[in-house]
Amino acid sequence: MDEKEFLREKEKLKQVCQKLDTEEKELENNLAKTDSSYEKDSYVRAHLVYLGHKKIMDLRKIKTKPYFARIDFKANGEEKEQLYIGKLSIIDSQTQEPIIIDWRAPISNLYYDGRIGKSHYKSPGGNVEGEISLKRQYFIENQILEKYSDIDLKANDELLQVALEEKADDRLKNIVATIQGEQNNIIRADMNKALIVQGVAGSGKTTIALHRIAYLIYNWDKEFDPENFMIIAPNKFFLNYISGVLPDLGVENVKQYTFEDLAYEIIGKKLKISDSNEKLVTIVNKEFDDINHGDVDTIIAESKLKSSIEFKNVVDGYLKCLEENYLPKEDFILENVRIMRYDNIKKLFCDTYKDLDFEKRINEVKKHIFSKIKNNKDVIEKTIIQKRTFKINKMLKDDSLSEEEKRQKRIEIFEESEDVLKKLDKDNMNIVNFYFNKINKKDCLELYKDFINNYVFDHIDNEIIGSYLVRNTMKNLNNGEITFEDLAPIIYIHYKVFGTKVKTALRHVIVDEAQDYGEFQFSVLKTILKSNSMTILGDIAQGVHSYRGIENWKKFMDVEFPDGNVTYTTLEKTYRTTKDIMKKANEVIDKLPEYEKQYIIKGEPVVNRPDSIYIDKKESEEEIINSIHLKIKEYLEKGYKSIAIIGKDIDECKYIKKKLEKLNKDVKLIQSKDSEYNAGISIVPSYLAKGLEFDCVMLFNVNDEKYKNTVLDIKLLYVAITRAMSKLDVFYVGNISEIMK
């Protein structure tokens, strides 16, 4: 590092920081004297105040580390530019020249993908050719330049290595300064085409997903708002874990949902949903009885069926039947005048407006009927007058009535007919509504009950599975409870019949831990989106809910994207775990049967920390608890921030907590219902650890009784092992599990 150049860079940083201070003060002054012309327009004024505050907050966010890189680039036919790249774009309010370039800007891609020498980047106006003469990374803390590093290739840069040495805390971090080539390609991929990412544990899938949202919002800000984007995560706990990244990237108001949240958003009412992890534990531990639950194979088969595209086809068949019999089977008649035949009303409902939900179809049909009433008004009025005349003539021939009674009756007939004529002019809506109120309307849960009870059995080939599905589902529904697998068909039925309560249209959905969702769930998302604009990230090796999820990306793509409008890519490098830990994880996943392994990618670790694995046999579980206690003390003294003790299931974790909290009161048990993660010492069931990372991980009693050579046990153990960043301790009593050998 050249000393003179270092001093120049220090001076540059000082100037930038001073400029940021000036910009902040100017923004504060402008905010204080918001143009008085907006005083009467409170909305405009409030919007200006909001924008002013946001700019100030953005400035404050980046002041300690205003930028992380520099590119010297000369576009063909232009002057050479020195471009400083940071989290956010900052423009000089006086000159309108950029002080800092946003990492998401097209030109910033030169930093991530460009090489020294001839290079190019894609701009909105087309390809820009030129030459890179310098790529530089900065190590800045609290506005102080510690050092810089000139680079060419990005893969082995010093900044990445420093980032990988950082200890884990309770939040995911942004990686704008260390985005690698394969990650960058995913972040900047075409929004209009579905993207599927198979990424190994620790490859940064979740982080990439969040940076992709930030990138898309920045580059599509004129077409879409943040509310048009949604990320779907496996649980609230996971959402809390990732919650800090988007605001840190300058993005707010992105929808962050679980699939259960999405159901509530669409349907507009809370649903009592059973904990899907209970079914997982039942399957793993084979805790079942034939009478109440059925055997494990049947439970798995039912879950697979409900999550499949075949089940969606069965639902479509039911909806077709519902559609055919939805309307009142009668002509629309007004005052003895046939306004529309039933066949024509049905044709409009079933054919003309078939792409709309049932409620919207009815509204469109109503418009047709209103128009028909208007066009036939003269005929209707004539009919009403003829009817009145007939009544009067009949009444006049009635010798039993006195003249006074006849006079009174005539007045009544006139008034009655006049009321009808007035109603015809003013109250067509109620007249038409009366016809459609004859529809036997049911909410989506009632329709789903009807579907299960009266339709589904006759349309499933396997009678055993069909019988169990009907019996078990109706039992749950009658108890006011639904399973995760019921959500997709319920959402789908509601959407097709009633539309959605979602006010803001979705334009792009990102699904994390996608391997745990089935074809039906994705089909629902595509239906709501009305497009293929999705980013789907997962790892088949971590598919602990494979009984309902995706086991084969090729089959999934063939089913969901038969038009081929999809890109499949992989992330093979892991930036979380050490070489030793990843080697052990790969050995475990290699125990999968061949039909599973063909879709598995083994991780290639980047980090190399020695002595990262410790395997220890103990005489009892009490002994394991004492060893864990001592290890916790050791790791805390060494400065590690996050430590996890991973048990196989929640019952084992409750046992660990009961024993361990006698020695250490600071341990926290993480359960499905939890929505918060605060680093420290956590006890976590293996299936809830997915997506999280910890400095140190201790696996409790990995013996051959608890972890058997089954697909689910292999995947659960793989998940548990790959949570560790620096240290992995494996304890067991008796014989170590075959899948760990």
XYZ file of C-alpha atoms in Angstrom:
741
model
C 0.000 0.000 0.000
C 1.564 3.251 -1.186
C 1.897 5.809 1.659
C 1.194 8.895 -0.494
C -1.836 7.215 -2.049
C -3.046 6.231 1.414
C -2.854 9.886 2.546
C -4.754 10.978 -0.570
C -7.467 8.438 0.154
C -7.652 9.601 3.782
C -8.114 13.152 2.587
C -10.792 12.025 0.108
C -12.691 10.255 2.897
C -12.456 13.376 5.064
C -13.871 15.521 2.228
C -16.721 13.071 1.616
C -17.614 12.976 5.322
C -17.573 16.777 5.470
C -19.758 16.899 2.378
C -22.212 14.479 3.969
C -22.359 16.690 7.062
C -23.079 19.709 4.846
C -25.787 17.837 2.966
C -27.394 16.745 6.240
C -27.479 20.303 7.599
C -28.931 21.592 4.348
C -31.653 18.947 4.454
C -32.478 19.855 8.062
C -32.743 23.557 7.142
C -34.981 22.775 4.176
C -37.139 20.613 6.399
C -37.502 23.394 8.964
C -38.701 25.878 6.376
C -40.934 23.659 4.240
C -42.465 25.851 1.552
C -45.414 27.762 3.012
C -47.266 27.316 -0.270
C -47.987 23.776 0.872
C -49.528 24.835 4.171
C -53.059 24.284 2.908
C -52.176 20.982 1.311
C -51.417 18.833 4.338
C -50.857 15.686 2.231
C -48.144 17.300 0.058
C -46.504 18.856 3.093
C -46.529 15.530 4.990
C -45.015 13.787 1.967
C -42.240 16.372 1.704
C -41.506 16.047 5.413
C -41.387 12.245 5.073
C -38.957 12.426 2.135
C -36.795 14.945 3.991
C -36.577 12.777 7.090
C -35.832 9.690 4.978
C -32.917 11.414 3.220
C -31.511 12.540 6.564
C -31.805 9.006 7.984
C -30.130 7.582 4.872
C -27.219 9.984 5.320
C -26.832 9.064 8.958
C -26.888 5.359 8.125
C -23.874 5.574 5.862
C -21.810 8.274 7.605
C -19.612 5.854 9.543
C -18.833 3.859 6.367
C -19.793 6.082 3.443
C -18.400 3.736 0.781
C -16.584 0.428 0.469
C -15.108 0.493 -3.043
C -13.826 2.613 -5.886
C -13.721 2.041 -9.626
C -11.752 4.097 -12.117
C -13.561 3.706 -15.410
C -13.171 5.398 -18.774
C -16.099 4.899 -21.117
C -15.198 5.012 -24.804
C -15.082 8.629 -25.927
C -15.544 9.963 -22.373
C -13.323 11.271 -19.556
C -12.079 8.879 -16.885
C -14.310 8.799 -13.767
C -13.515 7.925 -10.186
C -16.613 6.210 -8.829
C -17.033 5.591 -5.107
C -19.526 2.819 -4.340
C -21.599 2.540 -1.169
C -24.907 1.268 0.194
C -26.846 4.286 -1.004
C -26.555 6.914 -3.701
C -25.718 10.452 -2.511
C -25.985 13.398 -4.917
C -24.323 16.779 -4.350
C -27.247 19.184 -3.988
C -25.185 22.049 -5.472
C -23.584 20.401 -8.504
C -26.002 17.466 -8.913
C -22.920 15.279 -9.302
C -22.813 11.897 -7.552
C -20.763 11.793 -4.362
C -21.422 8.086 -3.840
C -22.837 5.570 -6.331
C -25.460 3.081 -5.120
C -24.242 -0.551 -5.265
C -27.426 -1.379 -7.219
C -26.763 1.123 -10.018
C -25.928 -0.478 -13.405
C -22.406 0.999 -13.449
C -21.649 -0.549 -10.023
C -21.748 -3.964 -11.655
C -18.230 -3.179 -12.896
C -17.069 -3.633 -9.304
C -18.735 -7.037 -8.960
C -18.128 -8.529 -12.403
C -15.589 -6.339 -14.212
C -11.879 -7.041 -14.626
C -8.992 -4.629 -14.971
C -8.773 -3.721 -18.634
C -11.509 -3.679 -21.235
C -14.942 -4.007 -19.685
C -18.579 -2.997 -20.076
C -21.860 -2.647 -18.238
C -25.525 -2.595 -19.235
C -27.266 0.737 -18.806
C -30.904 1.627 -19.552
C -29.628 3.179 -22.794
C -27.703 0.076 -23.862
C -24.255 -1.457 -23.460
C -21.478 0.919 -22.301
C -17.969 -0.133 -23.403
C -14.818 1.122 -21.761
C -11.813 0.310 -19.623
C -11.311 -0.255 -15.898
C -7.937 1.020 -14.680
C -8.485 0.491 -10.941
C -10.645 -1.550 -8.542
C -10.154 -0.720 -4.892
C -11.672 -1.899 -1.619
C -11.688 0.172 1.572
C -11.591 -0.807 5.227
C -13.409 2.070 6.950
C -14.594 2.211 10.551
C -16.205 5.282 12.144
C -15.075 7.551 9.292
C -11.464 6.392 9.648
C -9.667 4.724 6.745
C -7.734 1.795 8.174
C -6.395 0.519 4.864
C -7.262 -0.146 1.266
C -6.640 -3.010 -1.124
C -6.354 -2.968 -4.916
C -7.927 -5.987 -6.552
C -8.774 -7.546 -9.851
C -10.668 -10.768 -9.304
C -13.280 -10.700 -6.586
C -13.307 -14.282 -5.366
C -10.382 -14.098 -2.969
C -10.581 -10.506 -1.896
C -9.457 -9.448 1.536
C -12.741 -7.769 2.404
C -14.582 -11.075 2.043
C -12.132 -12.868 4.304
C -12.540 -10.212 6.982
C -16.337 -10.489 6.731
C -16.167 -14.261 7.088
C -14.168 -13.915 10.289
C -16.910 -11.852 11.926
C -18.843 -13.555 14.687
C -22.543 -14.234 14.354
C -25.133 -12.173 16.183
C -28.932 -12.092 16.210
C -29.436 -10.557 12.784
C -28.547 -11.331 9.240
C -26.101 -8.799 7.765
C -26.012 -7.085 4.408
C -23.180 -8.194 2.105
C -23.043 -5.340 -0.399
C -19.275 -5.025 -0.057
C -18.568 -8.724 -0.495
C -21.102 -9.971 -3.034
C -19.470 -12.722 -5.075
C -19.823 -13.273 -8.804
C -22.335 -16.141 -8.642
C -24.367 -14.251 -6.023
C -24.311 -11.067 -8.086
C -25.735 -12.871 -11.125
C -28.725 -13.972 -9.062
C -29.288 -10.561 -7.482
C -29.292 -8.838 -10.887
C -31.179 -11.513 -12.838
C -34.145 -10.635 -15.072
C -37.241 -9.909 -12.995
C -39.695 -11.082 -15.642
C -38.475 -14.647 -15.677
C -38.819 -17.178 -12.862
C -35.507 -17.928 -11.173
C -34.821 -21.116 -9.202
C -31.719 -21.256 -7.025
C -30.470 -24.530 -5.571
C -27.957 -23.364 -2.976
C -25.967 -25.408 -0.488
C -26.146 -24.630 3.207
C -24.263 -21.412 3.958
C -24.175 -20.187 0.356
C -26.043 -17.010 1.330
C -29.450 -17.803 -0.216
C -31.475 -15.744 2.239
C -29.107 -12.794 2.154
C -29.078 -12.890 -1.637
C -32.894 -12.962 -1.679
C -33.072 -9.762 0.371
C -30.413 -8.020 -1.719
C -32.306 -9.061 -4.850
C -35.440 -7.334 -3.545
C -33.411 -4.209 -2.796
C -31.891 -4.337 -6.287
C -35.250 -4.812 -8.052
C -36.919 -2.002 -6.116
C -34.051 0.370 -6.956
C -34.113 -0.434 -10.668
C -37.906 -0.661 -11.056
C -38.839 2.206 -8.755
C -40.785 4.066 -11.452
C -42.984 1.036 -12.219
C -43.412 -0.531 -8.770
C -43.572 0.339 -5.097
C -41.951 -1.743 -2.332
C -45.469 -2.962 -1.429
C -45.540 -4.774 -4.789
C -42.829 -7.145 -3.562
C -43.224 -10.015 -1.117
C -40.869 -12.417 0.594
C -42.302 -15.662 1.950
C -40.353 -17.292 4.770
C -40.988 -20.510 6.728
C -41.954 -18.938 10.079
C -42.192 -15.716 12.152
C -38.979 -16.579 13.910
C -37.137 -16.586 10.590
C -38.768 -13.313 9.521
C -37.555 -11.659 12.698
C -34.060 -12.963 12.045
C -33.911 -11.339 8.586
C -35.832 -8.200 9.514
C -32.855 -5.875 9.833
C -31.390 -6.366 6.358
C -33.907 -4.553 4.139
C -34.006 -1.310 6.206
C -30.211 -1.453 6.291
C -30.313 -1.495 2.494
C -32.634 1.503 2.408
C -35.767 -0.527 1.639
C -39.008 -0.297 3.584
C -42.597 -1.590 3.303
C -41.779 -4.851 1.527
C -44.348 -7.487 2.482
C -42.708 -10.157 4.659
C -45.044 -13.100 5.216
C -45.254 -16.720 6.128
C -47.582 -18.787 3.936
C -50.030 -18.683 6.843
C -49.870 -14.857 6.834
C -50.592 -14.874 3.116
C -53.687 -16.987 3.731
C -54.941 -14.458 6.260
C -54.196 -11.569 3.881
C -56.142 -13.168 1.023
C -59.063 -14.569 3.002
C -59.355 -11.705 5.454
C -59.839 -13.850 8.555
C -57.634 -15.718 10.999
C -57.386 -19.465 10.657
C -56.473 -21.956 13.362
C -53.538 -23.727 11.768
C -51.900 -26.723 13.416
C -48.128 -26.712 13.913
C -46.666 -28.529 10.895
C -43.605 -29.446 12.936
C -45.785 -31.741 15.049
C -46.514 -33.806 11.943
C -42.798 -33.814 11.109
C -41.940 -35.155 14.577
C -44.702 -37.764 14.257
C -43.241 -38.928 10.961
C -39.634 -38.886 12.181
C -40.338 -40.694 15.456
C -43.139 -42.865 14.017
C -45.387 -41.943 16.924
C -48.772 -42.909 15.578
C -51.730 -45.216 16.026
C -53.650 -46.808 13.195
C -57.089 -45.923 14.510
C -56.727 -42.156 14.944
C -53.927 -41.194 12.616
C -53.207 -43.934 10.176
C -49.761 -45.353 9.488
C -46.842 -43.122 8.623
C -46.915 -44.068 4.929
C -50.561 -42.968 4.706
C -49.855 -39.699 6.557
C -47.008 -38.958 4.147
C -49.095 -39.924 1.109
C -51.950 -37.627 2.193
C -49.561 -34.677 2.697
C -47.900 -35.320 -0.672
C -51.274 -35.516 -2.408
C -52.639 -32.311 -0.866
C -49.472 -30.439 -1.910
C -49.457 -31.767 -5.467
C -50.609 -30.334 -8.764
C -52.878 -33.409 -9.068
C -54.822 -32.222 -6.039
C -55.134 -28.773 -7.590
C -56.648 -30.462 -10.643
C -59.198 -32.159 -8.369
C -60.038 -28.757 -6.813
C -60.419 -27.316 -10.330
C -62.909 -30.084 -11.097
C -64.910 -29.187 -7.995
C -64.859 -25.492 -8.896
C -66.136 -26.363 -12.382
C -69.069 -28.227 -10.830
C -69.668 -25.338 -8.439
C -69.574 -22.907 -11.368
C -72.112 -24.952 -13.355
C -74.591 -24.951 -10.484
C -73.841 -21.593 -8.874
C -76.579 -19.384 -10.374
C -80.346 -19.599 -9.777
C -81.661 -21.895 -12.510
C -84.314 -19.506 -13.740
C -84.769 -16.735 -16.259
C -84.547 -13.143 -15.095
C -88.124 -11.882 -15.318
C -89.340 -8.430 -14.411
C -93.052 -7.680 -14.400
C -93.774 -10.679 -16.616
C -91.139 -9.516 -19.094
C -88.264 -11.978 -19.654
C -85.170 -9.780 -19.497
C -82.570 -12.557 -19.879
C -82.803 -16.300 -20.287
C -80.991 -18.482 -17.742
C -78.861 -20.023 -20.528
C -77.576 -16.574 -21.529
C -76.882 -15.572 -17.931
C -74.998 -18.825 -17.412
C -73.022 -18.334 -20.652
C -71.879 -14.914 -19.457
C -70.939 -16.338 -16.048
C -69.229 -19.532 -17.188
C -67.685 -18.484 -20.515
C -67.498 -14.759 -21.178
C -66.083 -13.870 -17.748
C -64.448 -17.205 -16.874
C -61.097 -15.558 -16.089
C -62.597 -13.564 -13.215
C -63.487 -14.759 -9.728
C -67.154 -15.620 -9.147
C -67.925 -12.338 -7.350
C -66.524 -10.219 -10.167
C -68.378 -12.356 -12.712
C -71.680 -11.681 -10.955
C -70.982 -7.942 -10.981
C -70.348 -8.088 -14.729
C -73.511 -10.115 -15.315
C -75.454 -7.561 -13.264
C -74.236 -4.839 -15.635
C -75.630 -6.822 -18.571
C -78.975 -7.212 -16.831
C -79.086 -3.492 -15.963
C -78.439 -2.727 -19.621
C -81.208 -5.145 -20.676
C -83.648 -3.526 -18.241
C -82.800 -0.116 -19.670
C -83.212 -1.333 -23.251
C -86.532 -2.968 -22.428
C -87.901 -0.160 -20.321
C -90.691 0.741 -22.787
C -91.866 -2.851 -23.000
C -91.808 -3.215 -19.218
C -93.738 0.043 -18.734
C -96.286 -1.059 -21.337
C -96.676 -4.379 -19.554
C -97.147 -2.640 -16.208
C -99.856 -0.352 -17.695
C -101.564 -3.335 -19.360
C -101.506 -5.163 -16.066
C -102.994 -2.126 -14.333
C -105.713 -1.797 -16.973
C -106.553 -5.484 -16.632
C -106.887 -5.168 -12.854
C -109.088 -2.100 -13.132
C -111.369 -3.693 -15.735
C -111.713 -6.795 -13.624
C -112.469 -4.723 -10.560
C -115.130 -2.647 -12.398
C -116.993 -5.852 -13.302
C -117.151 -6.865 -9.661
C -120.767 -6.168 -8.648
C -120.037 -6.889 -5.001
C -118.128 -3.609 -4.676
C -119.787 -0.245 -4.126
C -118.916 2.722 -6.294
C -116.906 4.239 -3.461
C -115.001 0.962 -2.955
C -114.307 0.763 -6.689
C -113.019 4.342 -6.670
C -110.740 3.564 -3.732
C -109.547 0.353 -5.332
C -108.764 2.150 -8.595
C -106.583 4.652 -6.677
C -104.744 1.772 -4.998
C -104.074 0.061 -8.349
C -102.800 3.303 -9.853
C -100.521 3.981 -6.863
C -99.222 0.415 -6.926
C -98.354 0.602 -10.613
C -96.777 4.045 -10.206
C -94.604 2.688 -7.385
C -93.422 -0.106 -9.673
C -92.612 2.392 -12.436
C -90.659 4.590 -10.009
C -88.850 1.539 -8.717
C -87.955 0.655 -12.265
C -86.228 4.033 -12.623
C -84.505 4.200 -9.258
C -84.149 0.764 -7.721
C -82.836 -1.546 -10.408
C -79.996 -2.568 -8.126
C -82.281 -4.150 -5.533
C -84.373 -5.753 -8.257
C -81.270 -7.422 -9.733
C -79.787 -8.244 -6.323
C -82.991 -10.075 -5.418
C -82.261 -12.515 -8.240
C -78.632 -13.142 -7.202
C -79.480 -13.348 -3.498
C -80.992 -16.727 -4.315
C -77.425 -18.080 -4.624
C -76.614 -20.378 -1.708
C -73.401 -18.590 -0.747
C -70.840 -20.286 1.471
C -67.495 -18.979 2.727
C -64.247 -20.655 1.629
C -64.089 -22.977 4.667
C -67.660 -24.163 4.071
C -66.829 -24.721 0.405
C -63.685 -26.644 1.373
C -65.743 -28.808 3.725
C -68.191 -29.465 0.904
C -65.284 -30.324 -1.413
C -63.769 -32.769 1.092
C -67.039 -34.326 2.220
C -68.901 -34.631 -1.070
C -66.435 -34.529 -3.939
C -62.847 -35.479 -3.295
C -63.199 -39.220 -2.509
C -64.738 -40.014 -5.900
C -61.881 -38.258 -7.685
C -58.866 -39.875 -6.000
C -57.559 -43.133 -7.434
C -56.227 -44.625 -4.180
C -59.217 -45.491 -1.971
C -57.129 -45.975 1.193
C -55.513 -42.536 0.891
C -58.820 -40.994 -0.193
C -60.669 -42.468 2.767
C -57.998 -41.328 5.224
C -57.867 -37.848 3.653
C -61.625 -37.349 3.991
C -61.800 -38.785 7.521
C -58.789 -36.920 8.900
C -59.497 -33.587 7.176
C -63.155 -33.511 8.237
C -62.159 -34.329 11.816
C -59.761 -31.351 11.819
C -62.253 -29.024 10.125
C -65.022 -29.955 12.545
C -62.619 -29.129 15.374
C -61.991 -25.739 13.774
C -58.437 -26.640 12.757
C -56.612 -26.930 9.447
C -53.168 -28.225 8.520
C -50.497 -26.436 6.498
C -51.345 -28.634 3.504
C -54.972 -27.418 3.599
C -53.913 -23.791 3.137
C -53.210 -23.949 -0.598
C -56.609 -25.448 -1.585
C -58.467 -23.097 0.808
C -56.644 -20.009 -0.524
C -57.203 -21.215 -4.086
C -60.944 -21.771 -3.584
C -61.307 -18.366 -1.912
C -59.361 -16.618 -4.657
C -61.368 -18.271 -7.443
C -64.746 -17.623 -5.826
C -64.327 -14.388 -3.857
C -61.092 -12.836 -5.151
C -58.627 -11.421 -2.645
C -58.602 -8.887 0.175
C -55.078 -7.826 -0.846
C -55.314 -4.184 -1.899
C -51.840 -3.848 -3.423
C -51.096 -5.952 -6.489
C -48.100 -8.238 -6.172
C -45.482 -8.040 -8.921
C -42.683 -10.236 -7.600
C -42.537 -12.915 -4.922
C -39.404 -14.338 -3.348
C -39.780 -17.722 -1.651
C -37.055 -18.786 0.772
C -36.629 -22.382 1.972
C -38.649 -23.247 -1.114
C -37.927 -26.979 -0.886
C -40.489 -27.207 1.950
C -43.378 -26.000 -0.236
C -45.327 -28.152 -2.651
C -46.483 -27.702 -6.238
C -49.933 -26.561 -5.149
C -48.506 -23.788 -2.952
C -46.474 -22.455 -5.878
C -49.409 -22.735 -8.239
C -51.416 -20.563 -5.822
C -48.642 -17.957 -5.789
C -48.506 -17.936 -9.587
C -52.297 -17.571 -9.745
C -52.197 -14.534 -7.455
C -49.222 -13.024 -9.281
C -50.689 -13.722 -12.717
C -47.083 -14.081 -13.911
C -43.828 -16.027 -13.569
C -42.090 -13.190 -11.717
C -40.694 -15.260 -8.845
C -37.372 -15.963 -7.190
C -37.340 -19.420 -5.626
C -34.462 -20.365 -3.328
C -33.957 -23.684 -1.602
C -31.785 -26.681 -0.900
C -33.123 -30.181 -1.515
C -30.597 -31.484 1.038
C -32.386 -29.458 3.725
C -35.870 -30.621 2.725
C -36.965 -31.848 6.138
C -40.594 -31.372 5.039
C -39.987 -33.401 1.884
C -43.183 -35.376 2.592
C -45.031 -32.314 1.289
C -42.271 -30.390 -0.492
C -40.049 -30.472 -3.555
C -37.698 -33.393 -4.089
C -36.841 -32.822 -7.727
C -36.295 -29.368 -9.289
C -36.611 -30.729 -12.832
C -40.049 -32.229 -12.186
C -41.038 -29.023 -10.374
C -40.017 -26.861 -13.337
C -41.836 -29.122 -15.800
C -45.024 -28.853 -13.732
C -44.942 -25.172 -12.761
C -43.213 -23.651 -15.794
C -44.106 -25.818 -18.786
C -43.482 -22.841 -21.104
C -39.811 -22.911 -20.115
C -39.898 -19.310 -18.861
C -37.607 -20.174 -15.953
C -33.883 -20.140 -15.163
C -32.239 -22.720 -12.907
C -28.921 -21.955 -11.223
C -26.839 -23.291 -8.361
C -24.763 -21.895 -5.509
C -22.060 -24.395 -4.609
C -19.724 -22.377 -2.382
C -20.489 -22.120 1.315
C -19.311 -19.029 3.182
C -20.550 -20.109 6.604
C -18.941 -23.312 7.737
C -15.324 -24.448 7.850
C -13.808 -27.031 5.524
C -13.823 -29.696 8.255
C -17.452 -29.063 9.205
C -18.609 -29.029 5.586
C -16.655 -32.237 4.899
C -18.582 -33.938 7.702
C -21.894 -32.495 6.447
C -21.162 -33.788 2.923
C -20.378 -37.235 4.348
C -23.762 -37.231 6.101
C -25.741 -36.150 3.057
C -23.883 -38.760 1.010
C -25.794 -41.395 3.012
C -28.992 -40.477 1.160
C -30.343 -43.098 -1.261
C -29.397 -42.650 -4.903
C -32.822 -41.397 -6.005
C -32.432 -38.495 -3.533
C -28.728 -37.804 -4.094
C -29.059 -37.072 -7.802
C -30.548 -33.655 -6.989
C -28.125 -32.824 -4.173
C -25.156 -30.474 -4.530
C -22.272 -30.777 -2.101
C -20.952 -27.573 -0.598
C -17.482 -26.206 -1.370
C -16.276 -24.350 1.742
C -14.326 -21.101 1.490
C -13.438 -20.780 5.183
C -10.584 -22.797 6.693
C -10.420 -22.729 10.484
C -8.460 -25.557 12.154
C -9.821 -27.680 15.022
C -13.417 -26.840 14.239
C -14.935 -30.305 14.994
C -14.969 -32.123 18.330
C -16.692 -35.518 18.704
C -16.976 -36.981 22.201
C -18.540 -40.147 23.607
C -20.144 -39.856 27.053
C -21.505 -42.393 29.510
C -24.833 -40.630 30.066
C -26.914 -37.676 28.934
C -26.202 -36.040 32.291
C -22.522 -36.153 31.365
C -23.327 -34.513 28.010
C -25.134 -31.699 29.843
C -22.080 -31.068 32.063
C -19.772 -31.022 29.022
C -22.066 -28.597 27.201
C -22.044 -26.314 30.253
C -18.223 -26.264 30.293
C -18.069 -25.672 26.531
C -20.453 -22.722 26.837
C -18.192 -21.086 29.437
C -15.145 -21.667 27.217
C -16.758 -20.206 24.085
C -18.141 -17.152 25.880
C -14.657 -16.428 27.286
C -13.286 -16.598 23.731
C -15.760 -13.913 22.628
C -18.263 -15.987 20.649
C -21.646 -14.259 20.527
C -24.040 -17.022 19.505
C -24.089 -20.606 20.767
C -26.696 -23.227 19.895
C -27.435 -26.587 21.459
C -29.404 -28.509 18.832
C -31.668 -31.376 19.822
C -33.530 -33.576 17.389
C -37.042 -32.486 18.386
C -38.837 -30.199 20.827
C -39.199 -32.850 23.546
C -35.454 -33.459 23.597
C -34.855 -29.698 23.669
C -37.195 -29.276 26.632
C -35.217 -31.962 28.461
C -31.921 -30.170 27.674
C -33.320 -26.861 28.950
C -34.622 -28.412 32.162
C -31.196 -29.875 32.918
C -28.999 -27.076 31.589
C -30.793 -24.129 33.189
C -29.793 -25.528 36.605
C -26.211 -24.730 35.565
C -26.837 -21.684 33.361
C -29.907 -19.440 33.662
C -29.200 -17.639 30.370
C -30.258 -20.466 28.055
C -33.316 -19.883 25.878
C -35.484 -22.539 24.251
C -36.605 -21.714 20.725
C -40.069 -23.093 19.804
C -42.346 -22.900 16.752
C -44.506 -20.197 18.345
C -41.520 -17.908 18.992
C -41.017 -14.883 16.782
C -37.746 -13.536 18.167
C -34.104 -14.534 18.117
C -31.639 -12.667 20.326
C -28.323 -14.509 19.897
C -26.792 -15.670 23.191
C -27.270 -19.328 24.173
C -30.121 -21.057 22.356
C -31.576 -24.546 22.508
C -33.071 -25.314 19.112
C -34.908 -28.295 17.575
C -33.106 -29.374 14.391
C -36.016 -28.450 12.099
C -36.229 -24.873 13.478
C -32.504 -24.242 13.019
C -32.867 -24.082 9.254
C -31.726 -20.731 7.843
C -29.974 -19.698 11.079
C -26.276 -19.639 11.834
C -24.308 -19.716 15.087
C -20.669 -19.274 16.019
C -20.713 -22.554 17.917
C -23.060 -25.526 17.624
C -23.360 -28.480 19.990
C -25.324 -31.543 18.880
C -26.984 -33.431 21.729
C -26.675 -37.235 21.750
C -26.200 -38.178 18.113
C -26.424 -41.907 18.718
C -27.809 -44.746 16.600
C -31.101 -44.848 18.497
C -32.019 -41.234 17.845
C -30.610 -40.709 14.372
C -31.351 -43.671 12.124
C -30.368 -44.193 8.521
C -33.542 -42.639 7.079
C -33.966 -39.797 4.594
C -35.512 -37.447 7.160
C -32.945 -38.181 9.876
C -30.098 -37.626 7.398
C -31.536 -34.264 6.348
C -32.193 -33.162 9.934
C -28.614 -33.979 10.924
C -27.267 -32.227 7.814
C -29.242 -29.097 8.753
C -27.958 -29.219 12.332
C -24.287 -29.634 11.333
C -24.355 -26.808 8.774
C -25.540 -24.194 11.293
C -22.007 -23.976 12.745
C -19.671 -21.189 11.641
C -16.590 -21.868 13.764
C -17.106 -24.777 16.167
C -19.072 -28.011 15.998
C -19.254 -30.295 19.044
C -20.926 -33.678 18.662
C -21.845 -35.647 21.790
C -23.296 -39.143 21.976
C -24.062 -41.969 24.410
C -23.608 -45.606 23.349
C -22.931 -45.956 19.627
C -22.634 -42.957 17.355
C -25.213 -42.806 14.576
C -24.328 -44.703 11.396
C -24.914 -41.563 9.361
C -22.134 -39.749 11.292
C -19.507 -42.406 10.507
